[in-house]
């Protein structure tokens, strides 16, 4: 797969924040069907936070990847609020995913769903909370960003207060 991507002039790894933003923008516009691109490695803070929730998971130095199809679907479904207490998300919010991952507040949970391990992270912003859903890919040794969901402070704190208290 990597070879084919290189042949088509596409870099399997996005190396600058500009490239990442452009890729996310393409994803939202439907231009990158089926693509999965890495944009950085899982750092110590994120690896530790995941490990604290599930000690069998060691993600240090695995790639962080963007799964285009999942993220496009997430934009379609969550750019306008889906449920009471959700907040609208702009293309710019999606483009900030790498920043949210750099400054994430904590890991909400690590769940196994449909035989996939999901890592749910969150980041508080002025508008509310960003929930970032990632899935562990054992084939690719990576953590793939699949969803971004915006939630109001009230809804987030009501729904996750117990989980947050355990984290602080």
mmCIF file of N, CA and C in Angstrom, residues 50-157:
data_model
loop_
_atom_site.group_PDB
_atom_site.id
_atom_site.type_symbol
_atom_site.label_atom_id
_atom_site.label_comp_id
_atom_site.label_asym_id
_atom_site.label_seq_id
_atom_site.Cartn_x
_atom_site.Cartn_y
_atom_site.Cartn_z
ATOM 1 N N UNK A 50 -2.817 6.509 27.936
ATOM 2 C CA UNK A 50 -3.508 5.304 27.440
ATOM 3 C C UNK A 50 -3.146 4.107 28.324
ATOM 4 N N UNK A 51 -1.870 3.997 28.632
ATOM 5 C CA UNK A 51 -1.366 2.897 29.455
ATOM 6 C C UNK A 51 -2.029 2.901 30.842
ATOM 7 N N UNK A 52 -2.277 4.105 31.374
ATOM 8 C CA UNK A 52 -2.924 4.220 32.689
ATOM 9 C C UNK A 52 -4.344 3.667 32.671
ATOM 10 N N UNK A 53 -4.997 3.729 31.514
ATOM 11 C CA UNK A 53 -6.369 3.218 31.404
ATOM 12 C C UNK A 53 -6.379 1.728 31.070
ATOM 13 N N UNK A 54 -5.400 1.283 30.292
ATOM 14 C CA UNK A 54 -5.323 -0.141 29.964
ATOM 15 C C UNK A 54 -3.849 -0.510 29.863
ATOM 16 N N UNK A 55 -3.344 -1.167 30.913
ATOM 17 C CA UNK A 55 -1.897 -1.340 30.997
ATOM 18 C C UNK A 55 -1.323 -2.346 30.002
ATOM 19 N N UNK A 56 -2.211 -3.029 29.251
ATOM 20 C CA UNK A 56 -1.684 -3.935 28.225
ATOM 21 C C UNK A 56 -1.360 -3.177 26.941
ATOM 22 N N UNK A 57 -1.739 -1.891 26.890
ATOM 23 C CA UNK A 57 -1.523 -1.117 25.660
ATOM 24 C C UNK A 57 -0.285 -0.247 25.792
ATOM 25 N N UNK A 58 0.695 -0.511 24.938
ATOM 26 C CA UNK A 58 1.865 0.360 24.917
ATOM 27 C C UNK A 58 1.972 0.965 23.530
ATOM 28 N N UNK A 59 1.584 2.226 23.415
ATOM 29 C CA UNK A 59 1.490 2.866 22.101
ATOM 30 C C UNK A 59 2.692 3.767 21.795
ATOM 31 N N UNK A 60 3.672 3.820 22.689
ATOM 32 C CA UNK A 60 4.785 4.756 22.495
ATOM 33 C C UNK A 60 5.433 4.552 21.121
ATOM 34 N N UNK A 61 5.644 5.665 20.434
ATOM 35 C CA UNK A 61 6.269 5.690 19.101
ATOM 36 C C UNK A 61 5.473 5.027 17.988
ATOM 37 N N UNK A 62 4.245 4.588 18.268
ATOM 38 C CA UNK A 62 3.384 4.152 17.176
ATOM 39 C C UNK A 62 2.951 5.402 16.408
ATOM 40 N N UNK A 63 2.561 5.224 15.161
ATOM 41 C CA UNK A 63 2.113 6.399 14.414
ATOM 42 C C UNK A 63 0.703 6.808 14.786
ATOM 43 N N UNK A 64 0.463 8.117 14.750
ATOM 44 C CA UNK A 64 -0.889 8.654 14.821
ATOM 45 C C UNK A 64 -1.302 8.829 13.368
ATOM 46 N N UNK A 65 -2.466 8.308 13.030
ATOM 47 C CA UNK A 65 -2.915 8.379 11.646
ATOM 48 C C UNK A 65 -4.311 8.971 11.568
ATOM 49 N N UNK A 66 -4.603 9.509 10.386
ATOM 50 C CA UNK A 66 -5.950 9.995 10.114
ATOM 51 C C UNK A 66 -6.584 9.017 9.144
ATOM 52 N N UNK A 67 -7.734 8.483 9.535
ATOM 53 C CA UNK A 67 -8.490 7.595 8.674
ATOM 54 C C UNK A 67 -9.511 8.455 7.927
ATOM 55 N N UNK A 68 -9.246 8.677 6.628
ATOM 56 C CA UNK A 68 -10.027 9.635 5.845
ATOM 57 C C UNK A 68 -11.524 9.320 5.824
ATOM 58 N N UNK A 69 -11.864 8.064 5.538
ATOM 59 C CA UNK A 69 -13.283 7.738 5.398
ATOM 60 C C UNK A 69 -14.042 7.929 6.705
ATOM 61 N N UNK A 70 -13.439 7.485 7.814
ATOM 62 C CA UNK A 70 -14.099 7.637 9.116
ATOM 63 C C UNK A 70 -14.241 9.108 9.492
ATOM 64 N N UNK A 71 -13.173 9.879 9.233
ATOM 65 C CA UNK A 71 -13.213 11.289 9.629
ATOM 66 C C UNK A 71 -14.223 12.067 8.778
ATOM 67 N N UNK A 72 -14.303 11.739 7.496
ATOM 68 C CA UNK A 72 -15.281 12.405 6.612
ATOM 69 C C UNK A 72 -16.692 12.128 7.112
ATOM 70 N N UNK A 73 -16.939 10.875 7.485
ATOM 71 C CA UNK A 73 -18.236 10.472 8.011
ATOM 72 C C UNK A 73 -18.542 11.246 9.305
ATOM 73 N N UNK A 74 -17.520 11.394 10.139
ATOM 74 C CA UNK A 74 -17.677 12.124 11.396
ATOM 75 C C UNK A 74 -18.037 13.587 11.122
ATOM 76 N N UNK A 75 -17.375 14.181 10.115
ATOM 77 C CA UNK A 75 -17.674 15.578 9.773
ATOM 78 C C UNK A 75 -19.124 15.695 9.313
ATOM 79 N N UNK A 76 -19.546 14.760 8.459
ATOM 80 C CA UNK A 76 -20.933 14.794 7.963
ATOM 81 C C UNK A 76 -21.925 14.689 9.112
ATOM 82 N N UNK A 77 -21.598 13.825 10.078
ATOM 83 C CA UNK A 77 -22.565 13.558 11.140
ATOM 84 C C UNK A 77 -22.491 14.520 12.308
ATOM 85 N N UNK A 78 -21.305 15.099 12.545
ATOM 86 C CA UNK A 78 -21.158 15.896 13.773
ATOM 87 C C UNK A 78 -20.837 17.367 13.546
ATOM 88 N N UNK A 79 -20.753 17.813 12.270
ATOM 89 C CA UNK A 79 -20.463 19.236 12.063
ATOM 90 C C UNK A 79 -21.653 20.069 12.538
ATOM 91 N N UNK A 80 -22.868 19.548 12.356
ATOM 92 C CA UNK A 80 -24.002 20.189 13.021
ATOM 93 C C UNK A 80 -24.432 19.283 14.163
ATOM 94 N N UNK A 81 -24.878 19.889 15.272
ATOM 95 C CA UNK A 81 -25.165 19.118 16.480
ATOM 96 C C UNK A 81 -26.158 17.997 16.212
ATOM 97 N N UNK A 82 -25.839 16.817 16.721
ATOM 98 C CA UNK A 82 -26.671 15.653 16.500
ATOM 99 C C UNK A 82 -27.648 15.475 17.668
ATOM 100 N N UNK A 83 -27.150 15.755 18.866
ATOM 101 C CA UNK A 83 -27.985 15.586 20.061
ATOM 102 C C UNK A 83 -27.954 16.873 20.859
ATOM 103 N N UNK A 84 -28.904 17.011 21.763
ATOM 104 C CA UNK A 84 -28.937 18.171 22.665
ATOM 105 C C UNK A 84 -27.599 18.223 23.422
ATOM 106 N N UNK A 85 -27.005 19.410 23.455
ATOM 107 C CA UNK A 85 -25.751 19.559 24.186
ATOM 108 C C UNK A 85 -24.520 19.363 23.309
ATOM 109 N N UNK A 86 -24.723 18.927 22.051
ATOM 110 C CA UNK A 86 -23.583 18.862 21.126
ATOM 111 C C UNK A 86 -23.353 20.267 20.571
ATOM 112 N N UNK A 87 -22.135 20.559 20.223
ATOM 113 C CA UNK A 87 -21.852 21.868 19.638
ATOM 114 C C UNK A 87 -21.412 21.686 18.179
ATOM 115 N N UNK A 88 -21.758 22.673 17.322
ATOM 116 C CA UNK A 88 -21.394 22.548 15.909
ATOM 117 C C UNK A 88 -19.880 22.600 15.738
ATOM 118 N N UNK A 89 -19.369 21.878 14.763
ATOM 119 C CA UNK A 89 -17.931 21.874 14.493
ATOM 120 C C UNK A 89 -17.674 22.362 13.074
ATOM 121 N N UNK A 90 -16.678 23.208 12.942
ATOM 122 C CA UNK A 90 -16.323 23.733 11.627
ATOM 123 C C UNK A 90 -15.194 22.910 11.028
ATOM 124 N N UNK A 91 -14.936 23.154 9.766
ATOM 125 C CA UNK A 91 -13.795 22.518 9.113
ATOM 126 C C UNK A 91 -12.513 22.873 9.880
ATOM 127 N N UNK A 92 -12.440 24.100 10.397
ATOM 128 C CA UNK A 92 -11.260 24.547 11.152
ATOM 129 C C UNK A 92 -11.078 23.726 12.431
ATOM 130 N N UNK A 93 -12.192 23.367 13.067
ATOM 131 C CA UNK A 93 -12.088 22.521 14.262
ATOM 132 C C UNK A 93 -11.443 21.187 13.898
ATOM 133 N N UNK A 94 -11.883 20.626 12.787
ATOM 134 C CA UNK A 94 -11.310 19.346 12.346
ATOM 135 C C UNK A 94 -9.826 19.509 12.020
ATOM 136 N N UNK A 95 -9.481 20.659 11.421
ATOM 137 C CA UNK A 95 -8.077 20.902 11.069
ATOM 138 C C UNK A 95 -7.198 21.047 12.311
ATOM 139 N N UNK A 96 -7.830 21.300 13.458
ATOM 140 C CA UNK A 96 -7.061 21.450 14.705
ATOM 141 C C UNK A 96 -6.840 20.127 15.429
ATOM 142 N N UNK A 97 -7.282 19.023 14.839
ATOM 143 C CA UNK A 97 -7.128 17.720 15.507
ATOM 144 C C UNK A 97 -5.703 17.477 16.007
ATOM 145 N N UNK A 98 -4.661 17.743 15.183
ATOM 146 C CA UNK A 98 -3.296 17.514 15.685
ATOM 147 C C UNK A 98 -2.988 18.341 16.938
ATOM 148 N N UNK A 99 -3.504 19.589 16.977
ATOM 149 C CA UNK A 99 -3.280 20.443 18.156
ATOM 150 C C UNK A 99 -4.036 19.876 19.353
ATOM 151 N N UNK A 100 -5.280 19.440 19.143
ATOM 152 C CA UNK A 100 -6.051 18.854 20.243
ATOM 153 C C UNK A 100 -5.303 17.642 20.801
ATOM 154 N N UNK A 101 -4.683 16.878 19.919
ATOM 155 C CA UNK A 101 -3.959 15.690 20.369
ATOM 156 C C UNK A 101 -2.677 16.059 21.108
ATOM 157 N N UNK A 102 -2.078 17.186 20.737
ATOM 158 C CA UNK A 102 -0.882 17.653 21.449
ATOM 159 C C UNK A 102 -1.248 18.110 22.853
ATOM 160 N N UNK A 103 -2.373 18.818 22.965
ATOM 161 C CA UNK A 103 -2.740 19.440 24.248
ATOM 162 C C UNK A 103 -3.925 18.748 24.902
ATOM 163 N N UNK A 104 -4.170 17.485 24.567
ATOM 164 C CA UNK A 104 -5.351 16.811 25.118
ATOM 165 C C UNK A 104 -5.319 16.889 26.649
ATOM 166 N N UNK A 105 -6.514 16.863 27.260
ATOM 167 C CA UNK A 105 -6.591 16.918 28.721
ATOM 168 C C UNK A 105 -6.398 15.544 29.337
ATOM 169 N N UNK A 106 -7.064 14.542 28.779
ATOM 170 C CA UNK A 106 -6.885 13.191 29.313
ATOM 171 C C UNK A 106 -7.560 12.178 28.409
ATOM 172 N N UNK A 107 -7.357 10.922 28.764
ATOM 173 C CA UNK A 107 -8.047 9.828 28.091
ATOM 174 C C UNK A 107 -9.300 9.546 28.910
ATOM 175 N N UNK A 108 -10.459 9.625 28.260
ATOM 176 C CA UNK A 108 -11.716 9.343 28.954
ATOM 177 C C UNK A 108 -11.843 7.859 29.225
ATOM 178 N N UNK A 109 -11.576 7.074 28.189
ATOM 179 C CA UNK A 109 -11.748 5.626 28.359
ATOM 180 C C UNK A 109 -11.040 4.877 27.241
ATOM 181 N N UNK A 110 -10.805 3.618 27.509
ATOM 182 C CA UNK A 110 -10.316 2.690 26.491
ATOM 183 C C UNK A 110 -11.323 1.548 26.482
ATOM 184 N N UNK A 111 -12.011 1.374 25.363
ATOM 185 C CA UNK A 111 -13.066 0.358 25.269
ATOM 186 C C UNK A 111 -12.773 -0.603 24.125
ATOM 187 N N UNK A 112 -13.299 -1.791 24.230
ATOM 188 C CA UNK A 112 -13.247 -2.689 23.080
ATOM 189 C C UNK A 112 -14.647 -2.726 22.494
ATOM 190 N N UNK A 113 -14.732 -2.390 21.204
ATOM 191 C CA UNK A 113 -16.012 -2.267 20.533
ATOM 192 C C UNK A 113 -15.872 -2.922 19.159
ATOM 193 N N UNK A 114 -16.740 -3.871 18.832
ATOM 194 C CA UNK A 114 -16.621 -4.597 17.549
ATOM 195 C C UNK A 114 -15.209 -5.128 17.310
ATOM 196 N N UNK A 115 -14.622 -5.732 18.324
ATOM 197 C CA UNK A 115 -13.247 -6.260 18.235
ATOM 198 C C UNK A 115 -12.184 -5.207 17.971
ATOM 199 N N UNK A 116 -12.548 -3.941 18.131
ATOM 200 C CA UNK A 116 -11.550 -2.881 17.951
ATOM 201 C C UNK A 116 -11.350 -2.194 19.292
ATOM 202 N N UNK A 117 -10.120 -1.804 19.553
ATOM 203 C CA UNK A 117 -9.854 -1.056 20.791
ATOM 204 C C UNK A 117 -9.970 0.426 20.477
ATOM 205 N N UNK A 118 -10.897 1.086 21.156
ATOM 206 C CA UNK A 118 -11.106 2.519 20.971
ATOM 207 C C UNK A 118 -10.507 3.281 22.148
ATOM 208 N N UNK A 119 -9.792 4.341 21.826
ATOM 209 C CA UNK A 119 -9.255 5.226 22.856
ATOM 210 C C UNK A 119 -9.970 6.571 22.697
ATOM 211 N N UNK A 120 -10.685 6.982 23.736
ATOM 212 C CA UNK A 120 -11.436 8.239 23.706
ATOM 213 C C UNK A 120 -10.651 9.292 24.487
ATOM 214 N N UNK A 121 -10.300 10.376 23.790
ATOM 215 C CA UNK A 121 -9.566 11.468 24.435
ATOM 216 C C UNK A 121 -10.469 12.690 24.496
ATOM 217 N N UNK A 122 -10.112 13.635 25.341
ATOM 218 C CA UNK A 122 -10.862 14.888 25.301
ATOM 219 C C UNK A 122 -9.951 16.078 25.535
ATOM 220 N N UNK A 123 -10.435 17.219 25.021
ATOM 221 C CA UNK A 123 -9.714 18.480 25.164
ATOM 222 C C UNK A 123 -10.747 19.567 25.432
ATOM 223 N N UNK A 124 -10.540 20.333 26.502
ATOM 224 C CA UNK A 124 -11.458 21.441 26.792
ATOM 225 C C UNK A 124 -11.072 22.642 25.932
ATOM 226 N N UNK A 125 -12.083 23.294 25.330
ATOM 227 C CA UNK A 125 -11.835 24.513 24.541
ATOM 228 C C UNK A 125 -12.772 25.597 25.071
ATOM 229 N N UNK A 126 -12.702 26.779 24.474
ATOM 230 C CA UNK A 126 -13.598 27.861 24.932
ATOM 231 C C UNK A 126 -15.063 27.515 24.681
ATOM 232 N N UNK A 127 -15.309 26.796 23.578
ATOM 233 C CA UNK A 127 -16.696 26.483 23.203
ATOM 234 C C UNK A 127 -17.280 25.333 24.011
ATOM 235 N N UNK A 128 -16.414 24.474 24.515
ATOM 236 C CA UNK A 128 -16.891 23.283 25.213
ATOM 237 C C UNK A 128 -15.785 22.248 25.229
ATOM 238 N N UNK A 129 -16.142 21.003 24.961
ATOM 239 C CA UNK A 129 -15.138 19.939 24.945
ATOM 240 C C UNK A 129 -15.095 19.284 23.582
ATOM 241 N N UNK A 130 -13.890 18.950 23.154
ATOM 242 C CA UNK A 130 -13.720 18.172 21.938
ATOM 243 C C UNK A 130 -13.463 16.731 22.371
ATOM 244 N N UNK A 131 -14.285 15.815 21.865
ATOM 245 C CA UNK A 131 -14.026 14.391 22.096
ATOM 246 C C UNK A 131 -13.375 13.842 20.841
ATOM 247 N N UNK A 132 -12.234 13.238 21.006
ATOM 248 C CA UNK A 132 -11.509 12.679 19.871
ATOM 249 C C UNK A 132 -11.505 11.169 20.029
ATOM 250 N N UNK A 133 -12.075 10.497 19.048
ATOM 251 C CA UNK A 133 -12.100 9.038 19.082
ATOM 252 C C UNK A 133 -10.988 8.493 18.209
ATOM 253 N N UNK A 134 -10.243 7.569 18.762
ATOM 254 C CA UNK A 134 -9.177 6.941 17.992
ATOM 255 C C UNK A 134 -9.336 5.427 18.127
ATOM 256 N N UNK A 135 -8.822 4.716 17.148
ATOM 257 C CA UNK A 135 -8.901 3.263 17.151
ATOM 258 C C UNK A 135 -7.494 2.710 17.003
ATOM 259 N N UNK A 136 -7.186 1.700 17.808
ATOM 260 C CA UNK A 136 -5.871 1.068 17.731
ATOM 261 C C UNK A 136 -5.863 0.128 16.523
ATOM 262 N N UNK A 137 -4.891 0.335 15.640
ATOM 263 C CA UNK A 137 -4.728 -0.579 14.509
ATOM 264 C C UNK A 137 -3.514 -1.445 14.771
ATOM 265 N N UNK A 138 -3.764 -2.741 15.043
ATOM 266 C CA UNK A 138 -2.621 -3.609 15.341
ATOM 267 C C UNK A 138 -1.877 -3.954 14.046
ATOM 268 N N UNK A 139 -2.602 -4.021 12.912
ATOM 269 C CA UNK A 139 -1.925 -4.325 11.639
ATOM 270 C C UNK A 139 -0.908 -3.235 11.320
ATOM 271 N N UNK A 140 -1.292 -1.997 11.580
ATOM 272 C CA UNK A 140 -0.441 -0.874 11.188
ATOM 273 C C UNK A 140 0.387 -0.329 12.358
ATOM 274 N N UNK A 141 0.236 -0.929 13.536
ATOM 275 C CA UNK A 141 0.891 -0.391 14.738
ATOM 276 C C UNK A 141 0.645 1.105 14.863
ATOM 277 N N UNK A 142 -0.618 1.460 14.844
ATOM 278 C CA UNK A 142 -0.912 2.881 14.894
ATOM 279 C C UNK A 142 -2.176 3.139 15.693
ATOM 280 N N UNK A 143 -2.389 4.431 15.928
ATOM 281 C CA UNK A 143 -3.597 4.923 16.568
ATOM 282 C C UNK A 143 -4.259 5.801 15.519
ATOM 283 N N UNK A 144 -5.454 5.412 15.068
ATOM 284 C CA UNK A 144 -6.112 6.154 13.992
ATOM 285 C C UNK A 144 -7.211 7.052 14.528
ATOM 286 N N UNK A 145 -7.154 8.321 14.125
ATOM 287 C CA UNK A 145 -8.191 9.277 14.493
ATOM 288 C C UNK A 145 -9.388 9.019 13.588
ATOM 289 N N UNK A 146 -10.541 8.717 14.208
ATOM 290 C CA UNK A 146 -11.721 8.390 13.406
ATOM 291 C C UNK A 146 -12.875 9.379 13.587
ATOM 292 N N UNK A 147 -12.918 10.061 14.731
ATOM 293 C CA UNK A 147 -14.058 10.960 14.970
ATOM 294 C C UNK A 147 -13.665 12.154 15.809
ATOM 295 N N UNK A 148 -14.364 13.254 15.551
ATOM 296 C CA UNK A 148 -14.274 14.434 16.408
ATOM 297 C C UNK A 148 -15.711 14.832 16.714
ATOM 298 N N UNK A 149 -16.011 14.990 17.990
ATOM 299 C CA UNK A 149 -17.363 15.358 18.405
ATOM 300 C C UNK A 149 -17.260 16.519 19.391
ATOM 301 N N UNK A 150 -18.045 17.543 19.174
ATOM 302 C CA UNK A 150 -18.052 18.690 20.082
ATOM 303 C C UNK A 150 -19.205 18.582 21.059
ATOM 304 N N UNK A 151 -18.915 18.806 22.320
ATOM 305 C CA UNK A 151 -19.944 18.684 23.354
ATOM 306 C C UNK A 151 -19.882 19.916 24.259
ATOM 307 N N UNK A 152 -21.045 20.418 24.654
ATOM 308 C CA UNK A 152 -21.067 21.578 25.552
ATOM 309 C C UNK A 152 -20.461 21.192 26.899
ATOM 310 N N UNK A 153 -19.983 22.208 27.621
ATOM 311 C CA UNK A 153 -19.396 21.958 28.948
ATOM 312 C C UNK A 153 -20.413 21.250 29.850
ATOM 313 N N UNK A 154 -21.676 21.741 29.805
ATOM 314 C CA UNK A 154 -22.708 21.187 30.681
ATOM 315 C C UNK A 154 -22.903 19.695 30.399
ATOM 316 N N UNK A 155 -23.078 19.371 29.129
ATOM 317 C CA UNK A 155 -23.341 17.972 28.766
ATOM 318 C C UNK A 155 -22.133 17.103 29.110
ATOM 319 N N UNK A 156 -20.951 17.602 28.769
ATOM 320 C CA UNK A 156 -19.745 16.804 28.999
ATOM 321 C C UNK A 156 -19.563 16.541 30.490
ATOM 322 N N UNK A 157 -19.686 17.610 31.271
ATOM 323 C CA UNK A 157 -19.434 17.465 32.704
ATOM 324 C C UNK A 157 -20.509 16.616 33.371
#
